[in-house]
Amino acid sequence: MRSLLFIPADDEKKLSKGTQTGADVLLLDLEDAVAPSRKGDARKICADYLARTREVQGRPRLFVRINALDTPYWADDLAGIVKAQPDGIMLPKPRGGGDVHTLSVALDHAEQGAGIASGSIRIIAIATETAISLLNMPSYVGASARLEGLTWGAEDLSAAVGARTNREADGRTWTSPFMLARNLCLMTGVAAGAQPIDTVFVNFRDAEGLRAEASTAARDGFTGKMAIHPNQVAIINEVFTPTEAETAEAEEIIAAFRAQPDAGVVGIRGKMIDKAHLALAERLMSRAAAARRQG
Ligand code: COA
Ligand code: MG
């Protein structure tokens, strides 16, 4: 999952473009992009779209962002869409791993009711939209076998903490409270065995700014980034696809350890390479293979 594109779930025009955008994942949004008066209609449009789009060859994965667990909407969201078999649910504003667990148990029941394979619907949690969640980050580790991705959000956290801005005067660098959220998302995602996914870049006409932010995220270990506009997808896919030089280096490391199975450490062109590099190389090769499958 390199690029994850949000589409308001009640917007038929934007939905109709979804499969053509090149995104690895579509995030069909029932939450903030849909007004309370439209939630019911949005569930129906979303379920119809899921049922149709599941059949499309080479389609993106389809996740639905439901409403948060402290709203009156989320149970109806699940009831409205699970029978149409989304690949996963995005959970906004969790207060900790307990909310992921609660969603997972609700999905157990919903899957059973709909005759869908148990555990097949995955979860991505937006782990930094509430202050309490940031204090509960370790609780995401082991919260659910369904947890496949962890991402972070700056806009709702700004509102929650009353921050006047989340960027420094240069308009690009995150201020320190938001850097904390970002960095904890990265570490917790890795610790939970889930993909760490960087947050959205809202200035969708600023391609250069997006590229810079995505590159920094990829450098640090994030493996994908959310998008809000189709013109962000190609840049994100490019930045999060391992380059030929990276895969060649990884192959060399893997081959060196294969040639010396009893070695804990090897030298390649005057540089010490140990098991940590091997693990990194293997992860990179599996991401490269996934990127090839996704095109
Ligand atoms: N998914 C699919 N298609 C989209 C899209 C999206 N997220 N965003 C824009 N498009 C389409 C538009 O419909 C438009 O199509 P057209 O050329 O046939 O008219 C085309 O791409 C160009 O759009 P543009 O005019 O540049 O943007 P806009 O002003 O129509 O939309 C936003 C701007 C921000 C409202 C829109 O990108 C959007 O809705 N993004 C997702 C918002 C969201 O879900 N937020 C919640 C999570 S933060
Ligand atoms: Mg939000």
Short mmCIF file of C-alpha atoms and ligand atoms in Angstrom, two decimals:
data_model
loop_
_atom_site.label_atom_id
_atom_site.label_comp_id
_atom_site.label_asym_id
_atom_site.label_seq_id
_atom_site.Cartn_x
_atom_site.Cartn_y
_atom_site.Cartn_z
CA MET A 1 0.00 0.00 0.00
CA ARG A 2 1.91 3.00 -1.29
CA SER A 3 -0.86 5.49 -2.11
CA LEU A 4 -4.19 5.61 -0.28
CA LEU A 5 -6.63 8.08 -1.88
CA PHE A 6 -9.57 9.53 0.03
CA ILE A 7 -12.86 9.88 -1.82
CA PRO A 8 -16.00 11.25 -0.12
CA ALA A 9 -18.26 8.17 -0.10
CA ASP A 10 -21.34 10.13 -1.25
CA ASP A 11 -19.63 11.76 -4.25
CA GLU A 12 -20.61 9.65 -7.27
CA LYS A 13 -18.54 11.72 -9.68
CA LYS A 14 -15.30 11.29 -7.75
CA LEU A 15 -16.07 7.63 -7.03
CA SER A 16 -16.45 7.04 -10.76
CA LYS A 17 -12.81 8.09 -11.20
CA GLY A 18 -11.47 5.93 -8.37
CA THR A 19 -10.24 2.91 -10.29
CA GLN A 20 -8.50 5.11 -12.88
CA THR A 21 -6.39 7.09 -10.42
CA GLY A 22 -3.61 4.50 -10.01
CA ALA A 23 -4.00 4.50 -6.22
CA ASP A 24 -3.13 1.25 -4.44
CA VAL A 25 -6.01 1.82 -2.01
CA LEU A 26 -9.19 3.90 -2.14
CA LEU A 27 -10.37 5.26 1.22
CA LEU A 28 -14.12 5.70 0.85
CA ASP A 29 -14.91 8.29 3.49
CA LEU A 30 -18.10 8.14 5.56
CA GLU A 31 -16.61 10.39 8.24
CA ASP A 32 -15.55 14.04 7.98
CA ALA A 33 -16.09 14.39 4.22
CA VAL A 34 -19.79 13.50 4.65
CA ALA A 35 -22.26 15.84 6.39
CA PRO A 36 -24.42 14.28 9.14
CA SER A 37 -27.55 14.69 7.00
CA ARG A 38 -25.90 12.64 4.22
CA LYS A 39 -24.58 9.69 6.27
CA GLY A 40 -27.48 7.37 5.33
CA ASP A 41 -27.27 8.14 1.60
CA ALA A 42 -23.48 7.85 1.73
CA ARG A 43 -23.68 4.31 3.19
CA LYS A 44 -25.93 3.20 0.33
CA ILE A 45 -23.81 4.82 -2.37
CA CYS A 46 -20.69 3.35 -0.77
CA ALA A 47 -22.12 -0.19 -0.57
CA ASP A 48 -23.26 -0.04 -4.21
CA TYR A 49 -19.84 1.21 -5.27
CA LEU A 50 -18.07 -1.56 -3.32
CA ALA A 51 -20.25 -4.28 -4.79
CA ARG A 52 -19.65 -3.01 -8.35
CA THR A 53 -15.98 -2.23 -8.00
CA ARG A 54 -15.01 -5.53 -6.35
CA GLU A 55 -15.54 -7.16 -9.74
CA VAL A 56 -13.17 -4.81 -11.62
CA GLN A 57 -9.97 -6.52 -12.80
CA GLY A 58 -6.77 -5.07 -11.30
CA ARG A 59 -8.78 -2.79 -8.99
CA PRO A 60 -7.31 -0.92 -6.02
CA ARG A 61 -8.01 -2.28 -2.53
CA LEU A 62 -11.15 -0.76 -1.08
CA PHE A 63 -11.21 0.52 2.49
CA VAL A 64 -14.06 2.44 4.12
CA ARG A 65 -13.41 5.11 6.71
CA ILE A 66 -16.25 4.72 9.19
CA ASN A 67 -17.16 7.24 11.88
CA ALA A 68 -15.42 7.16 15.24
CA LEU A 69 -16.49 4.77 17.99
CA ASP A 70 -17.75 7.63 20.20
CA THR A 71 -20.30 8.73 17.56
CA PRO A 72 -23.84 7.40 16.98
CA TYR A 73 -22.91 6.44 13.39
CA TRP A 74 -20.29 3.73 13.38
CA ALA A 75 -22.51 0.69 14.03
CA ASP A 76 -24.85 1.73 11.21
CA ASP A 77 -21.80 2.34 9.01
CA LEU A 78 -20.70 -1.27 9.50
CA ALA A 79 -24.24 -2.61 9.08
CA GLY A 80 -24.54 -0.66 5.83
CA ILE A 81 -21.29 -1.67 4.17
CA VAL A 82 -19.89 -4.97 5.47
CA LYS A 83 -22.20 -7.09 3.32
CA ALA A 84 -20.63 -5.40 0.26
CA GLN A 85 -17.25 -6.83 1.38
CA PRO A 86 -14.77 -3.98 1.72
CA ASP A 87 -11.13 -5.08 1.95
CA GLY A 88 -10.78 -3.09 5.13
CA ILE A 89 -12.01 -0.43 7.52
CA MET A 90 -10.18 2.77 8.40
CA LEU A 91 -10.81 3.73 12.02
CA PRO A 92 -10.62 7.47 12.81
CA LYS A 93 -10.04 9.01 16.24
CA PRO A 94 -9.42 5.83 18.24
CA ARG A 95 -8.60 6.43 21.90
CA GLY A 96 -6.19 3.48 21.94
CA GLY A 97 -5.80 -0.16 21.00
CA GLY A 98 -9.03 -0.91 22.90
CA ASP A 99 -11.03 0.80 20.15
CA VAL A 100 -9.24 -1.30 17.51
CA HIS A 101 -10.15 -4.40 19.50
CA THR A 102 -13.79 -3.28 19.81
CA LEU A 103 -13.99 -2.71 16.06
CA SER A 104 -12.38 -6.09 15.44
CA VAL A 105 -14.97 -7.88 17.59
CA ALA A 106 -17.78 -5.99 15.81
CA LEU A 107 -16.28 -7.14 12.51
CA ASP A 108 -16.22 -10.77 13.76
CA HIS A 109 -20.00 -10.57 14.22
CA ALA A 110 -20.61 -8.62 11.01
CA GLU A 111 -18.55 -11.07 8.94
CA GLN A 112 -20.38 -14.01 10.44
CA GLY A 113 -23.76 -12.39 9.74
CA ALA A 114 -22.79 -11.67 6.13
CA GLY A 115 -21.20 -15.08 5.49
CA ILE A 116 -17.76 -13.55 4.87
CA ALA A 117 -14.52 -15.35 5.83
CA SER A 118 -13.64 -14.58 9.44
CA GLY A 119 -10.84 -12.05 9.84
CA SER A 120 -10.80 -11.11 6.16
CA ILE A 121 -11.70 -7.43 6.67
CA ARG A 122 -8.53 -5.58 7.66
CA ILE A 123 -8.07 -2.41 9.77
CA ILE A 124 -6.02 0.75 9.37
CA ALA A 125 -6.15 3.02 12.44
CA ILE A 126 -5.49 6.77 12.45
CA ALA A 127 -3.64 6.65 15.73
CA THR A 128 -2.95 10.30 16.53
CA GLU A 129 -6.20 12.23 16.23
CA THR A 130 -6.89 12.38 19.95
CA ALA A 131 -4.51 13.38 22.74
CA ILE A 132 -5.32 10.29 24.81
CA SER A 133 -4.40 8.02 21.91
CA LEU A 134 -0.90 9.49 21.83
CA LEU A 135 -0.56 8.60 25.51
CA ASN A 136 -1.81 5.07 24.74
CA MET A 137 0.37 4.25 21.75
CA PRO A 138 1.77 0.93 23.08
CA SER A 139 -1.80 -0.39 23.34
CA TYR A 140 -1.96 -0.67 19.53
CA VAL A 141 0.67 -3.40 19.64
CA GLY A 142 -1.22 -6.71 19.68
CA ALA A 143 -4.63 -4.98 19.62
CA SER A 144 -5.93 -7.06 16.71
CA ALA A 145 -4.63 -9.50 14.10
CA ARG A 146 -6.63 -7.41 11.61
CA LEU A 147 -4.43 -4.33 12.12
CA GLU A 148 -2.57 -3.87 8.85
CA GLY A 149 -1.70 -0.19 8.89
CA LEU A 150 -1.21 2.67 11.29
CA THR A 151 -1.39 6.25 10.13
CA TRP A 152 -1.55 9.66 11.70
CA GLY A 153 -3.55 12.85 11.37
CA ALA A 154 -2.52 16.41 12.09
CA GLU A 155 -5.72 18.34 11.45
CA ASP A 156 -7.94 16.75 14.08
CA LEU A 157 -5.07 16.68 16.56
CA SER A 158 -4.60 20.45 16.03
CA ALA A 159 -8.23 20.98 16.93
CA ALA A 160 -7.95 18.63 19.91
CA VAL A 161 -4.95 20.37 21.44
CA GLY A 162 -5.87 23.90 20.36
CA ALA A 163 -2.75 24.41 18.27
CA ARG A 164 -2.81 27.60 16.20
CA THR A 165 -0.80 25.91 13.48
CA ASN A 166 0.95 22.61 12.89
CA ARG A 167 3.64 23.87 10.50
CA GLU A 168 6.66 26.08 11.19
CA ALA A 169 6.95 29.50 9.51
CA ASP A 170 8.40 27.85 6.38
CA GLY A 171 4.96 26.29 5.89
CA ARG A 172 6.50 22.81 5.51
CA THR A 173 8.23 21.55 8.66
CA TRP A 174 5.88 20.05 11.25
CA THR A 175 5.98 21.80 14.63
CA SER A 176 7.29 19.68 17.45
CA PRO A 177 3.96 18.36 18.87
CA PHE A 178 3.09 17.07 15.40
CA MET A 179 6.56 15.64 14.83
CA LEU A 180 5.97 13.68 18.03
CA ALA A 181 2.71 12.30 16.65
CA ARG A 182 4.35 11.41 13.33
CA ASN A 183 7.34 9.74 14.91
CA LEU A 184 5.25 7.77 17.40
CA CYS A 185 3.08 6.56 14.52
CA LEU A 186 6.19 5.27 12.74
CA MET A 187 7.58 3.46 15.78
CA THR A 188 4.22 2.05 16.86
CA GLY A 189 3.35 0.87 13.36
CA VAL A 190 6.61 -1.03 13.15
CA ALA A 191 6.22 -2.43 16.68
CA ALA A 192 2.68 -3.58 15.88
CA GLY A 193 3.78 -5.30 12.67
CA ALA A 194 1.57 -2.86 10.75
CA GLN A 195 2.49 -0.63 7.83
CA PRO A 196 3.38 2.91 8.98
CA ILE A 197 1.56 5.30 6.62
CA ASP A 198 2.27 9.03 6.44
CA THR A 199 -0.53 11.58 6.72
CA VAL A 200 -2.14 13.67 3.96
CA PHE A 201 -0.51 16.70 2.35
CA VAL A 202 -3.42 19.10 1.99
CA ASN A 203 -1.98 21.60 -0.54
CA PHE A 204 -2.92 19.49 -3.51
CA ARG A 205 -1.57 21.93 -6.10
CA ASP A 206 1.93 21.92 -4.52
CA ALA A 207 3.54 18.90 -6.20
CA GLU A 208 7.03 19.82 -5.09
CA GLY A 209 5.98 20.14 -1.44
CA LEU A 210 4.26 16.78 -1.62
CA ARG A 211 7.32 15.12 -3.15
CA ALA A 212 9.58 16.57 -0.46
CA GLU A 213 7.31 15.43 2.38
CA ALA A 214 6.79 11.96 0.88
CA SER A 215 10.54 11.54 0.33
CA THR A 216 11.28 12.43 3.94
CA ALA A 217 8.66 9.93 5.09
CA ALA A 218 10.08 7.17 2.85
CA ARG A 219 13.59 7.97 4.07
CA ASP A 220 12.47 7.49 7.67
CA GLY A 221 10.66 4.17 7.16
CA PHE A 222 7.06 5.02 6.28
CA THR A 223 5.94 2.73 3.46
CA GLY A 224 3.06 4.78 2.07
CA LYS A 225 1.17 8.05 2.25
CA MET A 226 -2.48 9.06 2.13
CA ALA A 227 -3.71 11.37 -0.64
CA ILE A 228 -6.71 13.65 -1.06
CA HIS A 229 -6.46 14.39 -4.79
CA PRO A 230 -5.77 12.15 -7.80
CA ASN A 231 -2.82 14.30 -8.91
CA GLN A 232 -0.96 13.25 -5.73
CA VAL A 233 -1.07 9.53 -6.51
CA ALA A 234 1.67 9.18 -9.14
CA ILE A 235 4.16 11.12 -7.02
CA ILE A 236 3.42 9.02 -3.95
CA ASN A 237 3.66 5.73 -5.89
CA GLU A 238 6.98 6.80 -7.35
CA VAL A 239 8.50 7.89 -4.05
CA PHE A 240 7.44 4.72 -2.19
CA THR A 241 8.52 2.29 -4.93
CA PRO A 242 12.03 1.00 -4.22
CA THR A 243 14.45 2.20 -6.93
CA GLU A 244 16.49 -0.15 -9.10
CA ALA A 245 19.64 0.87 -7.23
CA GLU A 246 17.97 0.04 -3.90
CA THR A 247 16.76 -3.37 -5.09
CA ALA A 248 20.18 -4.17 -6.61
CA GLU A 249 21.85 -3.36 -3.30
CA ALA A 250 19.31 -5.44 -1.38
CA GLU A 251 19.82 -8.39 -3.74
CA GLU A 252 23.56 -8.14 -3.22
CA ILE A 253 23.15 -8.25 0.57
CA ILE A 254 20.78 -11.23 0.41
CA ALA A 255 23.16 -13.07 -1.95
CA ALA A 256 26.15 -12.40 0.29
CA PHE A 257 24.45 -13.98 3.30
CA ARG A 258 23.20 -16.89 1.18
CA ALA A 259 26.78 -17.55 0.07
CA GLN A 260 27.94 -17.57 3.71
CA PRO A 261 25.04 -19.05 5.69
CA ASP A 262 27.04 -19.25 8.91
CA ALA A 263 28.23 -15.62 8.82
CA GLY A 264 26.71 -13.07 11.22
CA VAL A 265 28.41 -10.27 9.41
CA VAL A 266 29.85 -9.80 5.92
CA GLY A 267 31.85 -7.10 4.14
CA ILE A 268 30.57 -5.61 0.88
CA ARG A 269 32.82 -3.04 -0.85
CA GLY A 270 34.49 -2.03 2.36
CA LYS A 271 31.29 -1.70 4.39
CA MET A 272 30.18 -3.88 7.30
CA ILE A 273 26.83 -5.53 6.65
CA ASP A 274 25.08 -7.45 9.44
CA LYS A 275 21.75 -9.16 10.07
CA ALA A 276 19.95 -5.83 10.52
CA HIS A 277 20.90 -4.91 6.95
CA LEU A 278 19.71 -8.33 5.80
CA ALA A 279 16.31 -7.83 7.45
CA LEU A 280 16.04 -4.38 5.84
CA ALA A 281 17.02 -5.82 2.45
CA GLU A 282 14.38 -8.56 2.72
CA ARG A 283 11.70 -6.01 3.66
CA LEU A 284 12.69 -3.83 0.70
CA MET A 285 12.48 -6.77 -1.72
CA SER A 286 9.00 -7.66 -0.52
CA ARG A 287 7.89 -4.03 -0.97
CA ALA A 288 9.40 -4.02 -4.47
CA ALA A 289 7.48 -7.20 -5.31
CA ALA A 290 4.24 -5.66 -4.00
CA ALA A 291 4.87 -2.50 -6.05
CA ARG A 292 5.36 -4.61 -9.20
CA ARG A 293 2.06 -6.39 -8.56
CA GLN A 294 0.32 -3.04 -8.12
CA GLY A 295 1.86 -1.59 -11.29
N1 COA B 1 -11.02 11.31 -5.79
C1 COA B 1 -11.44 11.17 -7.06
N2 COA B 1 -11.55 12.20 -7.92
C2 COA B 1 -11.23 13.42 -7.45
C3 COA B 1 -10.78 13.63 -6.13
C4 COA B 1 -10.69 12.51 -5.28
N3 COA B 1 -10.28 12.61 -4.01
N4 COA B 1 -10.51 14.93 -5.95
C5 COA B 1 -10.77 15.54 -7.13
N5 COA B 1 -11.21 14.65 -8.04
C6 COA B 1 -11.59 14.90 -9.43
C7 COA B 1 -12.60 16.02 -9.52
O1 COA B 1 -13.90 15.50 -9.48
C8 COA B 1 -12.26 16.64 -10.84
O2 COA B 1 -12.89 15.94 -11.88
P1 COA B 1 -13.31 16.69 -13.26
O3 COA B 1 -12.03 17.12 -13.89
O4 COA B 1 -14.05 15.65 -14.04
O5 COA B 1 -14.17 17.84 -12.84
C9 COA B 1 -10.76 16.42 -10.99
O6 COA B 1 -10.43 15.37 -10.09
C10 COA B 1 -9.97 17.66 -10.64
O7 COA B 1 -10.37 18.12 -9.37
P2 COA B 1 -10.05 19.61 -8.91
O8 COA B 1 -10.96 20.57 -9.60
O9 COA B 1 -8.60 19.82 -9.05
O10 COA B 1 -10.38 19.56 -7.36
P3 COA B 1 -11.80 19.87 -6.68
O11 COA B 1 -11.84 21.33 -6.35
O12 COA B 1 -12.90 19.30 -7.50
O13 COA B 1 -11.70 19.03 -5.34
C11 COA B 1 -11.18 18.54 -3.08
C12 COA B 1 -10.82 19.38 -4.31
C13 COA B 1 -10.16 18.75 -1.99
C14 COA B 1 -12.58 18.92 -2.60
C15 COA B 1 -11.20 17.04 -3.53
O14 COA B 1 -9.91 16.72 -4.02
C16 COA B 1 -11.63 16.04 -2.49
O15 COA B 1 -12.82 15.85 -2.28
N6 COA B 1 -10.68 15.34 -1.87
C17 COA B 1 -10.97 14.32 -0.87
C18 COA B 1 -11.45 14.97 0.40
C19 COA B 1 -11.65 13.97 1.51
O16 COA B 1 -12.15 12.86 1.31
N7 COA B 1 -11.23 14.35 2.73
C20 COA B 1 -11.33 13.50 3.88
C21 COA B 1 -10.00 13.02 4.34
S1 COA B 1 -8.83 14.28 4.78
MG MG B 2 -10.43 14.15 10.19
#
